[in-house]
Short mmCIF file of C-alpha atoms in Angstrom, two decimals:
data_model
loop_
_atom_site.label_atom_id
_atom_site.label_comp_id
_atom_site.label_asym_id
_atom_site.label_seq_id
_atom_site.Cartn_x
_atom_site.Cartn_y
_atom_site.Cartn_z
CA UNK A 219 -108.46 195.28 -5.45
CA UNK A 220 -111.44 192.91 -5.90
CA UNK A 221 -110.55 189.72 -7.75
CA UNK A 222 -111.68 189.87 -11.37
CA UNK A 223 -113.79 186.72 -11.40
CA UNK A 224 -116.73 186.02 -13.69
CA UNK A 225 -119.12 183.08 -13.52
CA UNK A 226 -121.14 182.17 -16.62
CA UNK A 227 -124.03 179.76 -16.05
CA UNK A 228 -126.11 178.29 -18.88
CA UNK A 229 -129.31 176.31 -19.34
CA UNK A 230 -129.23 174.72 -22.78
CA UNK A 231 -131.38 172.13 -24.57
CA UNK A 232 -129.93 171.96 -28.10
CA UNK A 233 -126.50 173.48 -27.43
CA UNK A 234 -127.07 177.07 -28.61
CA UNK A 235 -127.08 178.57 -25.10
CA UNK A 236 -123.98 176.58 -24.21
CA UNK A 237 -122.24 177.78 -27.38
CA UNK A 238 -123.14 181.40 -26.50
CA UNK A 239 -121.98 180.95 -22.88
CA UNK A 240 -118.65 179.61 -24.12
CA UNK A 241 -118.33 182.57 -26.48
CA UNK A 242 -118.82 184.97 -23.53
CA UNK A 243 -116.22 182.93 -21.63
CA UNK A 244 -113.69 183.46 -24.44
CA UNK A 245 -114.45 187.19 -24.50
CA UNK A 246 -113.93 187.29 -20.70
CA UNK A 247 -110.52 185.64 -21.07
CA UNK A 248 -109.54 188.27 -23.63
CA UNK A 249 -110.33 190.83 -20.92
CA UNK A 250 -108.17 188.96 -18.38
CA UNK A 251 -110.99 187.67 -16.17
CA UNK A 252 -110.79 184.42 -14.27
CA UNK A 253 -113.79 182.75 -15.75
CA UNK A 254 -115.85 179.58 -15.27
CA UNK A 255 -118.54 178.37 -17.66
CA UNK A 256 -120.92 175.77 -16.22
CA UNK A 257 -124.34 174.24 -16.79
CA UNK A 258 -126.76 175.53 -14.13
CA UNK A 259 -127.43 172.07 -12.73
CA UNK A 260 -123.69 171.24 -12.47
CA UNK A 261 -123.14 174.33 -10.33
CA UNK A 262 -123.62 174.16 -6.55
CA UNK A 263 -126.44 176.68 -6.26
CA UNK A 264 -125.80 177.23 -2.52
CA UNK A 265 -122.62 179.13 -3.55
CA UNK A 266 -124.61 181.70 -5.52
CA UNK A 267 -124.82 184.00 -2.47
CA UNK A 268 -121.00 184.40 -2.61
CA UNK A 269 -120.77 185.27 -6.32
CA UNK A 270 -120.14 188.91 -7.23
CA UNK A 271 -120.46 188.80 -11.03
CA UNK A 272 -122.61 186.30 -12.94
CA UNK A 273 -123.90 186.10 -16.50
CA UNK A 274 -126.82 183.71 -17.07
CA UNK A 275 -127.47 182.37 -20.57
CA UNK A 276 -130.68 180.38 -20.88
CA UNK A 277 -132.94 178.95 -23.52
CA UNK A 278 -136.69 178.41 -23.25
CA UNK A 279 -138.06 175.04 -24.35
CA UNK A 280 -141.54 173.77 -25.17
CA UNK A 281 -144.32 175.83 -23.64
CA UNK A 282 -142.10 178.12 -21.57
CA UNK A 283 -140.19 175.34 -19.79
CA UNK A 284 -136.60 175.48 -18.49
CA UNK A 285 -134.03 173.29 -20.32
CA UNK A 286 -133.25 169.92 -18.72
CA UNK A 287 -129.86 171.02 -17.37
CA UNK A 288 -131.32 173.86 -15.27
CA UNK A 289 -134.46 172.21 -13.83
CA UNK A 290 -132.98 171.64 -10.34
CA UNK A 291 -131.59 175.18 -10.22
CA UNK A 292 -135.02 176.50 -11.26
CA UNK A 293 -136.81 174.63 -8.47
CA UNK A 294 -134.29 175.89 -5.90
CA UNK A 295 -134.46 179.52 -7.05
CA UNK A 296 -138.24 179.66 -6.69
CA UNK A 297 -138.32 178.31 -3.14
CA UNK A 298 -140.56 180.52 -1.03
CA UNK A 299 -138.18 180.63 1.94
CA UNK A 300 -135.27 182.39 0.20
CA UNK A 301 -134.67 185.79 1.87
CA UNK A 302 -135.12 188.86 -0.38
CA UNK A 303 -131.52 189.92 0.33
CA UNK A 304 -129.96 186.55 -0.66
CA UNK A 305 -128.18 187.93 -3.73
CA UNK A 306 -127.66 191.54 -2.68
CA UNK A 307 -123.93 191.45 -3.48
CA UNK A 308 -124.35 189.99 -6.95
CA UNK A 309 -124.11 191.98 -10.20
CA UNK A 310 -125.79 189.94 -12.90
CA UNK A 311 -126.95 189.92 -16.50
CA UNK A 312 -129.40 187.56 -18.20
CA UNK A 313 -129.23 186.59 -21.85
CA UNK A 314 -132.23 184.65 -23.19
CA UNK A 315 -132.44 182.58 -26.36
CA UNK A 316 -135.91 181.89 -27.70
CA UNK A 317 -138.18 181.83 -30.71
CA UNK A 318 -140.85 184.49 -31.14
CA UNK A 319 -143.11 182.11 -33.08
CA UNK A 320 -143.91 180.51 -29.69
CA UNK A 321 -146.37 182.26 -27.35
CA UNK A 322 -144.03 182.05 -24.33
CA UNK A 323 -141.11 183.77 -26.08
CA UNK A 324 -138.02 183.81 -23.83
CA UNK A 325 -140.24 183.14 -20.83
CA UNK A 326 -137.42 181.57 -18.77
CA UNK A 327 -135.01 184.50 -19.26
CA UNK A 328 -137.69 187.05 -18.36
CA UNK A 329 -138.74 185.10 -15.26
CA UNK A 330 -135.13 184.49 -14.17
CA UNK A 331 -134.26 188.20 -14.53
CA UNK A 332 -137.26 189.12 -12.40
CA UNK A 333 -136.53 186.48 -9.74
CA UNK A 334 -132.85 187.51 -9.37
CA UNK A 335 -134.07 191.08 -8.89
CA UNK A 336 -136.52 189.91 -6.16
CA UNK A 337 -133.63 188.19 -4.38
CA UNK A 338 -131.65 191.43 -4.22
CA UNK A 339 -129.46 191.00 -7.31
CA UNK A 340 -128.27 194.09 -9.17
CA UNK A 341 -128.92 193.89 -12.96
CA UNK A 342 -126.13 195.38 -15.09
CA UNK A 343 -128.45 195.58 -18.13
CA UNK A 344 -132.03 194.69 -19.07
CA UNK A 345 -132.35 191.02 -20.10
CA UNK A 346 -131.36 190.36 -23.73
CA UNK A 347 -133.97 188.40 -25.67
CA UNK A 348 -132.36 186.65 -28.64
CA UNK A 349 -134.78 185.49 -31.33
CA UNK A 350 -134.34 182.55 -33.67
CA UNK A 351 -136.89 184.10 -36.04
CA UNK A 352 -134.71 187.15 -36.78
CA UNK A 353 -132.99 187.10 -40.19
CA UNK A 354 -129.62 187.06 -38.44
CA UNK A 355 -130.78 184.73 -35.67
CA UNK A 356 -130.20 185.49 -31.98
CA UNK A 357 -126.85 187.19 -32.78
CA UNK A 358 -128.79 190.26 -33.96
CA UNK A 359 -129.57 190.91 -30.27
CA UNK A 360 -126.58 189.16 -28.66
CA UNK A 361 -123.80 191.09 -30.47
CA UNK A 362 -124.81 194.66 -29.46
CA UNK A 363 -125.89 193.50 -25.97
CA UNK A 364 -122.46 191.96 -25.31
CA UNK A 365 -120.68 195.18 -26.34
CA UNK A 366 -122.82 197.09 -23.81
CA UNK A 367 -122.23 194.39 -21.17
CA UNK A 368 -118.43 194.60 -21.45
CA UNK A 369 -118.59 198.39 -21.12
CA UNK A 370 -120.54 197.95 -17.85
CA UNK A 371 -118.30 195.18 -16.51
CA UNK A 372 -115.03 196.97 -17.36
CA UNK A 373 -116.31 200.11 -15.61
CA UNK A 374 -116.72 198.00 -12.42
CA UNK A 375 -113.60 195.86 -12.95
CA UNK A 376 -111.07 197.88 -14.99
CA UNK A 377 -108.23 196.09 -16.74
CA UNK A 378 -105.17 195.64 -14.50
CA UNK A 379 -102.44 198.26 -15.17
CA UNK A 380 -100.37 197.52 -18.26
CA UNK A 381 -102.82 194.97 -19.69
CA UNK A 382 -104.87 195.41 -22.86
CA UNK A 383 -107.83 193.45 -24.21
CA UNK A 384 -106.36 190.51 -26.15
CA UNK A 385 -107.01 191.09 -29.86
CA UNK A 386 -109.51 188.81 -31.67
CA UNK A 387 -106.62 187.98 -34.06
CA UNK A 388 -104.85 186.13 -31.24
CA UNK A 389 -105.92 182.51 -30.73
CA UNK A 390 -106.70 181.68 -27.09
CA UNK A 391 -105.12 178.51 -25.64
CA UNK A 392 -107.23 175.33 -25.87
CA UNK A 393 -109.31 174.16 -22.89
CA UNK A 394 -107.43 170.84 -22.76
CA UNK A 395 -104.04 169.48 -23.72
CA UNK A 396 -103.78 166.03 -25.27
CA UNK A 397 -101.09 163.72 -23.95
CA UNK A 398 -100.48 160.80 -26.29
CA UNK A 399 -99.64 157.58 -24.50
CA UNK A 400 -96.99 155.10 -25.55
CA UNK A 401 -98.54 151.77 -26.57
CA UNK A 402 -96.66 149.90 -23.85
CA UNK A 403 -97.79 152.24 -21.05
CA UNK A 404 -101.37 150.96 -21.37
CA UNK A 405 -102.62 148.49 -18.87
CA UNK A 406 -104.26 145.51 -20.64
CA UNK A 407 -107.43 146.01 -18.56
CA UNK A 408 -107.96 149.69 -19.33
CA UNK A 409 -110.99 148.96 -21.48
CA UNK A 410 -112.65 152.29 -22.24
CA UNK A 411 -116.04 150.90 -23.14
CA UNK A 412 -116.93 149.19 -19.88
CA UNK A 413 -116.34 151.37 -16.82
CA UNK A 414 -117.64 149.61 -13.71
CA UNK A 415 -121.29 150.72 -13.58
CA UNK A 416 -122.31 152.24 -10.26
CA UNK A 417 -125.54 150.75 -8.94
CA UNK A 418 -127.60 153.80 -9.72
CA UNK A 419 -130.49 154.22 -12.10
CA UNK A 420 -129.27 154.70 -15.68
CA UNK A 421 -128.74 158.38 -16.52
CA UNK A 422 -126.96 160.55 -19.07
CA UNK A 423 -123.63 160.04 -17.29
CA UNK A 424 -124.24 156.32 -16.75
CA UNK A 425 -126.46 155.03 -19.56
CA UNK A 426 -127.58 151.41 -19.67
CA UNK A 427 -126.18 149.37 -22.57
CA UNK A 428 -129.47 147.80 -23.67
CA UNK A 429 -129.48 144.74 -25.89
CA UNK A 430 -131.37 145.37 -29.15
CA UNK A 431 -133.75 142.43 -29.59
CA UNK A 432 -135.40 143.28 -32.91
CA UNK A 433 -135.32 146.00 -35.57
CA UNK A 434 -138.33 145.64 -37.83
CA UNK A 435 -139.37 147.87 -40.74
CA UNK A 436 -143.09 148.66 -40.37
CA UNK A 437 -143.61 150.49 -43.67
CA UNK A 438 -143.86 148.76 -47.05
CA UNK A 439 -140.53 148.43 -48.92
CA UNK A 440 -142.07 150.54 -51.71
CA UNK A 441 -142.91 153.39 -49.28
CA UNK A 442 -140.63 156.45 -49.36
CA UNK A 443 -140.32 156.58 -45.56
CA UNK A 444 -138.44 153.90 -43.62
CA UNK A 445 -140.05 153.53 -40.16
CA UNK A 446 -138.75 151.00 -37.61
CA UNK A 447 -140.27 149.34 -34.58
CA UNK A 448 -137.23 148.62 -32.41
CA UNK A 449 -137.25 146.52 -29.25
CA UNK A 450 -134.67 146.60 -26.42
CA UNK A 451 -134.14 144.28 -23.49
CA UNK A 452 -133.86 146.39 -20.31
CA UNK A 453 -133.89 143.47 -17.84
CA UNK A 454 -131.67 144.13 -14.84
CA UNK A 455 -131.26 147.85 -15.59
CA UNK A 456 -133.59 149.09 -12.84
CA UNK A 457 -135.40 151.09 -15.56
CA UNK A 458 -139.15 151.53 -15.11
CA UNK A 459 -141.44 153.67 -17.24
CA UNK A 460 -145.09 154.37 -17.83
CA UNK A 461 -147.09 155.63 -20.81
CA UNK A 462 -145.94 159.08 -21.93
CA UNK A 463 -142.32 158.59 -20.79
CA UNK A 464 -139.36 159.22 -23.05
CA UNK A 465 -136.21 157.22 -23.73
CA UNK A 466 -132.96 159.09 -24.36
CA UNK A 467 -130.54 157.39 -26.75
CA UNK A 468 -126.85 158.31 -27.15
CA UNK A 469 -126.02 157.85 -30.86
CA UNK A 470 -122.63 157.52 -32.55
CA UNK A 471 -121.00 158.49 -35.84
CA UNK A 472 -120.74 155.91 -38.62
CA UNK A 473 -117.31 154.28 -39.24
CA UNK A 474 -116.99 155.81 -42.76
CA UNK A 475 -117.38 159.36 -41.38
CA UNK A 476 -114.93 158.64 -38.56
CA UNK A 477 -112.36 157.33 -41.05
CA UNK A 478 -112.82 160.36 -43.35
CA UNK A 479 -112.46 162.76 -40.44
CA UNK A 480 -109.24 161.11 -39.24
CA UNK A 481 -107.82 161.16 -42.79
CA UNK A 482 -108.68 164.83 -43.31
CA UNK A 483 -107.02 165.83 -40.03
CA UNK A 484 -104.17 163.32 -40.42
CA UNK A 485 -104.99 161.65 -37.11
CA UNK A 486 -104.09 158.09 -36.16
CA UNK A 487 -107.42 156.63 -34.95
CA UNK A 488 -105.70 154.00 -32.78
CA UNK A 489 -103.60 156.45 -30.77
CA UNK A 490 -104.40 156.56 -27.03
CA UNK A 491 -104.39 159.86 -25.15
CA UNK A 492 -105.15 161.51 -21.81
CA UNK A 493 -106.80 164.93 -21.51
CA UNK A 494 -105.56 167.56 -19.09
CA UNK A 495 -107.32 170.89 -18.45
CA UNK A 496 -105.15 173.92 -19.27
CA UNK A 497 -106.67 175.86 -16.36
CA UNK A 498 -107.34 174.58 -12.81
CA UNK A 499 -110.99 175.73 -12.91
CA UNK A 500 -111.81 173.67 -16.00
CA UNK A 501 -113.49 170.31 -15.40
CA UNK A 502 -112.78 167.34 -17.64
CA UNK A 503 -115.63 166.44 -20.02
CA UNK A 504 -117.79 164.14 -17.88
CA UNK A 505 -119.00 162.02 -20.83
CA UNK A 506 -115.52 161.11 -22.07
CA UNK A 507 -113.69 158.16 -20.59
CA UNK A 508 -109.98 158.38 -19.82
CA UNK A 509 -107.64 157.21 -21.30
CA UNK A 510 -109.27 157.08 -24.69
CA UNK A 511 -108.41 156.50 -28.36
CA UNK A 512 -108.86 159.08 -31.12
CA UNK A 513 -111.34 156.65 -32.74
CA UNK A 514 -113.43 156.54 -29.54
CA UNK A 515 -113.37 160.34 -29.28
CA UNK A 516 -114.55 160.82 -32.88
CA UNK A 517 -117.07 157.94 -32.85
CA UNK A 518 -118.78 158.59 -29.53
CA UNK A 519 -118.09 162.21 -28.60
CA UNK A 520 -117.45 164.73 -31.41
CA UNK A 521 -120.59 165.73 -33.31
CA UNK A 522 -119.06 165.80 -36.79
CA UNK A 523 -122.49 165.51 -38.43
CA UNK A 524 -124.02 168.62 -36.80
CA UNK A 525 -124.42 171.89 -38.72
CA UNK A 526 -121.46 174.00 -37.56
CA UNK A 527 -122.04 177.28 -35.73
CA UNK A 528 -120.40 180.67 -36.16
CA UNK A 529 -117.92 179.92 -33.33
CA UNK A 530 -116.61 176.93 -35.32
CA UNK A 531 -115.54 179.15 -38.23
CA UNK A 532 -114.10 181.77 -35.89
CA UNK A 533 -111.77 179.26 -34.23
CA UNK A 534 -110.98 177.55 -37.54
CA UNK A 535 -109.83 180.84 -39.07
CA UNK A 536 -106.95 180.97 -36.54
CA UNK A 537 -105.44 177.75 -37.89
CA UNK A 538 -105.67 178.69 -41.54
CA UNK A 539 -102.40 178.74 -43.47
CA UNK A 540 -104.18 179.51 -46.74
CA UNK A 541 -105.13 183.16 -47.38
CA UNK A 542 -108.26 182.45 -49.45
CA UNK A 543 -109.58 179.98 -46.91
CA UNK A 544 -108.79 182.30 -44.02
CA UNK A 545 -110.65 185.24 -45.60
CA UNK A 546 -113.75 183.08 -46.15
CA UNK A 547 -113.62 181.74 -42.56
CA UNK A 548 -113.27 185.27 -41.18
CA UNK A 549 -116.25 186.40 -43.24
CA UNK A 550 -118.36 183.51 -41.86
CA UNK A 551 -117.43 184.45 -38.29
CA UNK A 552 -118.13 188.19 -38.69
CA UNK A 553 -121.45 189.87 -37.87
CA UNK A 554 -121.72 191.00 -41.52
CA UNK A 555 -121.20 187.48 -42.85
CA UNK A 556 -124.12 185.82 -41.05
CA UNK A 557 -126.49 185.75 -44.05
CA UNK A 558 -123.74 184.23 -46.13
CA UNK A 559 -123.07 181.65 -43.41
CA UNK A 560 -126.77 180.83 -43.20
CA UNK A 561 -126.89 180.10 -46.95
CA UNK A 562 -123.70 178.03 -46.77
CA UNK A 563 -124.53 176.02 -43.62
CA UNK A 564 -128.02 176.22 -42.19
CA UNK A 565 -130.17 176.30 -45.32
CA UNK A 566 -128.59 173.25 -47.01
CA UNK A 567 -127.89 171.57 -43.59
CA UNK A 568 -124.18 171.18 -44.37
CA UNK A 569 -122.38 169.09 -41.75
CA UNK A 570 -119.19 169.89 -39.84
CA UNK A 571 -117.40 167.10 -41.74
CA UNK A 572 -118.50 168.56 -45.10
CA UNK A 573 -117.40 172.05 -44.05
CA UNK A 574 -113.96 170.64 -43.16
CA UNK A 575 -113.76 169.12 -46.68
CA UNK A 576 -114.30 172.62 -48.13
CA UNK A 577 -111.31 174.03 -46.23
CA UNK A 578 -108.68 171.32 -46.79
CA UNK A 579 -105.56 173.43 -46.07
CA UNK A 580 -106.99 174.70 -42.80
CA UNK A 581 -108.35 171.32 -41.77
CA UNK A 582 -105.01 169.56 -42.11
CA UNK A 583 -103.48 172.24 -39.83
CA UNK A 584 -105.96 171.87 -36.92
CA UNK A 585 -104.01 171.07 -33.71
CA UNK A 586 -105.67 167.98 -32.15
CA UNK A 587 -105.91 169.63 -28.69
CA UNK A 588 -108.38 172.15 -30.13
CA UNK A 589 -110.84 169.44 -31.26
CA UNK A 590 -112.94 169.74 -28.09
CA UNK A 591 -113.12 173.54 -28.45
CA UNK A 592 -114.01 173.27 -32.13
CA UNK A 593 -116.67 170.56 -32.24
CA UNK A 594 -119.51 170.10 -29.72
CA UNK A 595 -120.31 166.72 -28.19
CA UNK A 596 -122.97 164.43 -29.63
CA UNK A 597 -126.24 165.12 -27.84
CA UNK A 598 -128.65 162.36 -26.85
CA UNK A 599 -131.90 162.04 -28.84
CA UNK A 600 -135.36 161.63 -27.28
CA UNK A 601 -137.97 159.08 -28.42
CA UNK A 602 -141.46 158.45 -27.07
CA UNK A 603 -141.62 154.95 -25.62
CA UNK A 604 -144.09 152.94 -27.72
CA UNK A 605 -144.78 149.99 -25.41
CA UNK A 606 -145.93 149.22 -21.87
CA UNK A 607 -144.03 147.17 -19.30
CA UNK A 608 -147.38 145.61 -18.31
CA UNK A 609 -147.68 144.13 -21.82
CA UNK A 610 -143.94 143.50 -22.39
CA UNK A 611 -142.11 143.06 -19.05
CA UNK A 612 -138.38 143.81 -19.22
CA UNK A 613 -138.75 145.16 -22.76
CA UNK A 614 -139.00 148.60 -24.33
CA UNK A 615 -140.07 149.50 -27.86
CA UNK A 616 -139.73 152.68 -29.92
CA UNK A 617 -141.14 153.75 -33.28
CA UNK A 618 -138.45 155.52 -35.32
CA UNK A 619 -138.87 157.35 -38.61
CA UNK A 620 -135.47 157.25 -40.33
CA UNK A 621 -134.63 160.87 -41.17
CA UNK A 622 -133.50 161.30 -44.79
CA UNK A 623 -134.19 164.30 -47.01
CA UNK A 624 -132.74 166.29 -49.90
CA UNK A 625 -131.35 169.83 -49.92
CA UNK A 626 -129.38 171.50 -52.72
CA UNK A 627 -126.35 169.43 -51.70
CA UNK A 628 -125.87 166.31 -53.83
CA UNK A 629 -125.78 163.89 -50.89
CA UNK A 630 -129.08 163.30 -49.04
CA UNK A 631 -129.16 164.59 -45.46
CA UNK A 632 -129.48 161.85 -42.83
CA UNK A 633 -130.48 161.98 -39.17
CA UNK A 634 -127.54 160.83 -37.05
CA UNK A 635 -129.46 158.75 -34.49
CA UNK A 636 -132.22 157.28 -36.68
CA UNK A 637 -129.74 156.28 -39.41
CA UNK A 638 -127.46 154.65 -36.85
CA UNK A 639 -130.35 152.76 -35.20
CA UNK A 640 -131.68 151.58 -38.58
CA UNK A 641 -128.22 150.25 -39.50
CA UNK A 642 -128.04 147.94 -36.46
CA UNK A 643 -128.97 144.32 -37.03
CA UNK A 644 -129.41 142.19 -33.89
CA UNK A 645 -129.67 139.06 -36.05
CA UNK A 646 -126.01 139.45 -37.02
CA UNK A 647 -124.68 139.48 -33.48
CA UNK A 648 -124.71 141.35 -30.21
CA UNK A 649 -126.01 144.94 -30.54
CA UNK A 650 -126.00 147.31 -27.56
CA UNK A 651 -127.47 150.82 -27.41
CA UNK A 652 -126.73 153.29 -24.55
CA UNK A 653 -130.02 154.61 -23.16
CA UNK A 654 -131.86 155.95 -20.10
CA UNK A 655 -135.43 157.06 -19.37
CA UNK A 656 -136.90 160.49 -18.61
CA UNK A 657 -140.38 161.35 -17.34
CA UNK A 658 -142.54 162.57 -20.20
CA UNK A 659 -144.94 165.48 -20.29
CA UNK A 660 -148.03 163.30 -20.81
CA UNK A 661 -149.91 161.95 -17.81
CA UNK A 662 -152.79 159.57 -18.38
CA UNK A 663 -155.81 159.61 -16.01
CA UNK A 664 -155.61 157.60 -12.79
CA UNK A 665 -159.39 157.05 -12.71
CA UNK A 666 -160.11 153.84 -14.69
CA UNK A 667 -163.49 155.19 -15.85
CA UNK A 668 -162.11 158.34 -17.52
CA UNK A 669 -162.16 157.86 -21.31
CA UNK A 670 -159.08 158.86 -23.29
CA UNK A 671 -159.17 160.42 -26.78
CA UNK A 672 -155.79 160.14 -28.52
CA UNK A 673 -154.87 161.86 -31.78
CA UNK A 674 -151.60 160.49 -33.15
CA UNK A 675 -150.89 160.78 -36.86
CA UNK A 676 -147.74 159.03 -38.16
CA UNK A 677 -145.09 158.19 -35.56
CA UNK A 678 -147.02 160.51 -33.21
CA UNK A 679 -148.97 157.34 -32.36
CA UNK A 680 -145.96 155.97 -30.39
CA UNK A 681 -146.88 157.23 -26.87
CA UNK A 682 -150.51 156.19 -27.48
CA UNK A 683 -149.49 152.64 -28.28
CA UNK A 684 -147.81 152.59 -24.84
CA UNK A 685 -150.95 154.09 -23.23
CA UNK A 686 -153.35 151.68 -24.95
CA UNK A 687 -151.22 148.64 -24.04
CA UNK A 688 -151.06 149.86 -20.44
CA UNK A 689 -154.78 150.59 -20.18
CA UNK A 690 -155.79 147.31 -21.84
CA UNK A 691 -153.55 145.40 -19.38
CA UNK A 692 -155.47 147.19 -16.58
CA UNK A 693 -158.80 146.23 -18.19
CA UNK A 694 -159.73 149.83 -19.10
CA UNK A 695 -162.11 150.21 -22.03
CA UNK A 696 -162.66 153.89 -22.95
CA UNK A 697 -159.81 154.17 -25.48
CA UNK A 698 -160.44 156.21 -28.61
CA UNK A 699 -157.67 156.62 -31.20
CA UNK A 700 -157.50 158.81 -34.30
CA UNK A 701 -154.64 157.62 -36.52
CA UNK A 702 -153.59 159.12 -39.83
CA UNK A 703 -151.04 158.15 -42.47
CA UNK A 704 -150.69 158.22 -46.26
CA UNK A 705 -151.85 154.79 -47.41
CA UNK A 706 -153.50 151.88 -45.63
CA UNK A 707 -151.28 149.39 -47.48
CA UNK A 708 -147.98 151.22 -46.86
CA UNK A 709 -147.69 153.01 -43.52
CA UNK A 710 -150.53 151.86 -41.26
CA UNK A 711 -148.30 151.03 -38.28
CA UNK A 712 -149.42 148.25 -35.91
CA UNK A 713 -152.56 147.63 -38.00
CA UNK A 714 -153.11 144.03 -36.79
CA UNK A 715 -152.68 145.06 -33.15
CA UNK A 716 -155.27 147.88 -33.41
CA UNK A 717 -157.77 145.72 -35.29
CA UNK A 718 -157.53 142.94 -32.68
CA UNK A 719 -158.23 145.46 -29.87
CA UNK A 720 -161.22 146.84 -31.80
CA UNK A 721 -162.60 143.29 -32.14
CA UNK A 722 -162.14 142.69 -28.40
CA UNK A 723 -163.96 145.94 -27.57
CA UNK A 724 -160.96 147.73 -26.02
CA UNK A 725 -160.48 150.35 -28.73
CA UNK A 726 -162.53 152.71 -30.88
CA UNK A 727 -160.38 153.46 -33.95
CA UNK A 728 -160.77 156.19 -36.57
CA UNK A 729 -158.33 156.19 -39.47
CA UNK A 730 -157.50 158.78 -42.11
CA UNK A 731 -155.45 157.60 -45.12
CA UNK A 732 -154.68 160.87 -46.84
CA UNK A 733 -153.60 159.49 -50.26
CA UNK A 734 -156.02 156.56 -50.66
CA UNK A 735 -158.67 158.65 -52.48
CA UNK A 736 -158.90 161.68 -54.77
CA UNK A 737 -159.34 164.34 -52.07
CA UNK A 738 -156.93 164.23 -49.12
CA UNK A 739 -158.39 163.12 -45.80
CA UNK A 740 -156.62 163.93 -42.53
CA UNK A 741 -157.31 163.22 -38.84
CA UNK A 742 -158.98 166.62 -38.45
CA UNK A 743 -161.64 165.55 -41.00
CA UNK A 744 -162.37 162.40 -38.97
CA UNK A 745 -162.55 164.47 -35.78
CA UNK A 746 -165.09 166.80 -37.40
CA UNK A 747 -167.17 163.85 -38.71
CA UNK A 748 -167.26 162.34 -35.22
CA UNK A 749 -167.80 165.62 -33.38
CA UNK A 750 -170.99 164.42 -31.71
CA UNK A 751 -169.28 161.35 -30.17
CA UNK A 752 -166.29 163.41 -28.99
CA UNK A 753 -168.54 166.01 -27.40
CA UNK A 754 -170.48 163.27 -25.63
CA UNK A 755 -167.21 161.81 -24.22
CA UNK A 756 -165.96 165.23 -23.14
CA UNK A 757 -169.19 166.65 -21.80
CA UNK A 758 -170.75 163.60 -20.13
CA UNK A 759 -167.70 161.48 -19.27
CA UNK A 760 -164.96 164.10 -18.66
CA UNK A 761 -162.69 162.49 -21.27
CA UNK A 762 -159.06 163.62 -21.58
CA UNK A 763 -157.68 164.57 -25.03
CA UNK A 764 -154.06 163.93 -26.05
CA UNK A 765 -152.33 165.01 -29.23
CA UNK A 766 -148.88 163.95 -30.46
CA UNK A 767 -147.22 164.79 -33.77
#
């Protein structure tokens, strides 16, 4: 009998596709499949020709682009020299997650389905196209599609004799077991924060601990929005970047939240532990150092400030010792309870930590080894780089709007990364921030005579500050910037810098201060007023236009 093996590969940008892939993995285990769940770029794509049964779960990002963790796979799959029979022994299914308010809705899933077919793959079902815009979210498509998929798969790979599908009421074993270490078994040098850095360029797995040099508020104290210009020292990191590139920053939870979490779950934050996979096919989490303390795990790894997903409540319901709490958790994890869950979690942006507060009996009964199944890891955040290495060698600057807003919950909502960055004060001692650089989507013209028209209201001006600094350092003149904000006196970022460049003839600047007069004025009004100049630049000088929000 053929081995009942299932491979689930995902391409995920924000974590939704990964969460769905892991859900399919759990459902496969309930049907007694040997199952691996992997990011597409972690999987050795050359082995794909040997796989018999694969489910692909992929998101679409931006303008129909593949997520970052499937870019290499994508390039490989579309190589012209792959024979049309490459995947003739593979049965596959593709599940797409997208948003129908974008023109290229689920473009990656559709294209992947078609390409696998061209390479000889045998589709078990038409591609599923989950839609964020649906009242019930992507689950409206995913739930019925998965039922149909299991019917197809079980027809090909029936359950072994004497085995039944494991009931949803039974809790599956955790992915990892936690082995607590005795204090005296620790080697004095096993510092978890400083693994020996390999001499490679900084990346997600090996970020560079950059020294924060300055953290300056660039909006007036009386202004509602706190915006920071933050500078890092990247000397010796090997990092290089040009205008339009992006810096990825790995944030961490604040000490108060970490303490609350440990109290709620009755965990000793200073306990050291080692993780061991429960199944041989499971890899250890690559971003988590071993051995590690509970405090390190909660501070740097578990995303306790994210809005919890349906799978969180489903797993939580298994630990509940309290009937009322268990009923509510089961409702939140059922297909019927999704509107209720949306009102409880997504609309008010309730965090995982706050949800745990609301289920105190259940929370105190969570077995620690399930923490990595329950709570996703903290994802890095992307910022446009707002400076040029030509103007500031060895340095990197970013412009950060500190995210803070109200919902119906009494406590204001705060962005994890921006709040953490704003709280760091390099004047009070050594401050290090883990970061690495990614190529951005904006490319500025190589020809020095091509004029550049940049439209960057608010913090959208960040990549244009980098571009202008770079171009001025190269002696290029044709720089035209449209900048908009609320008030000239409160949030006109980098005002002195722009005005100096205007005086020196390097910059043509148009500003729109929306609240400085009776009727609101925005950048689009200034564009319309200067239509003749813009047309002249476009028509006679082949200018490039860039827009960032």
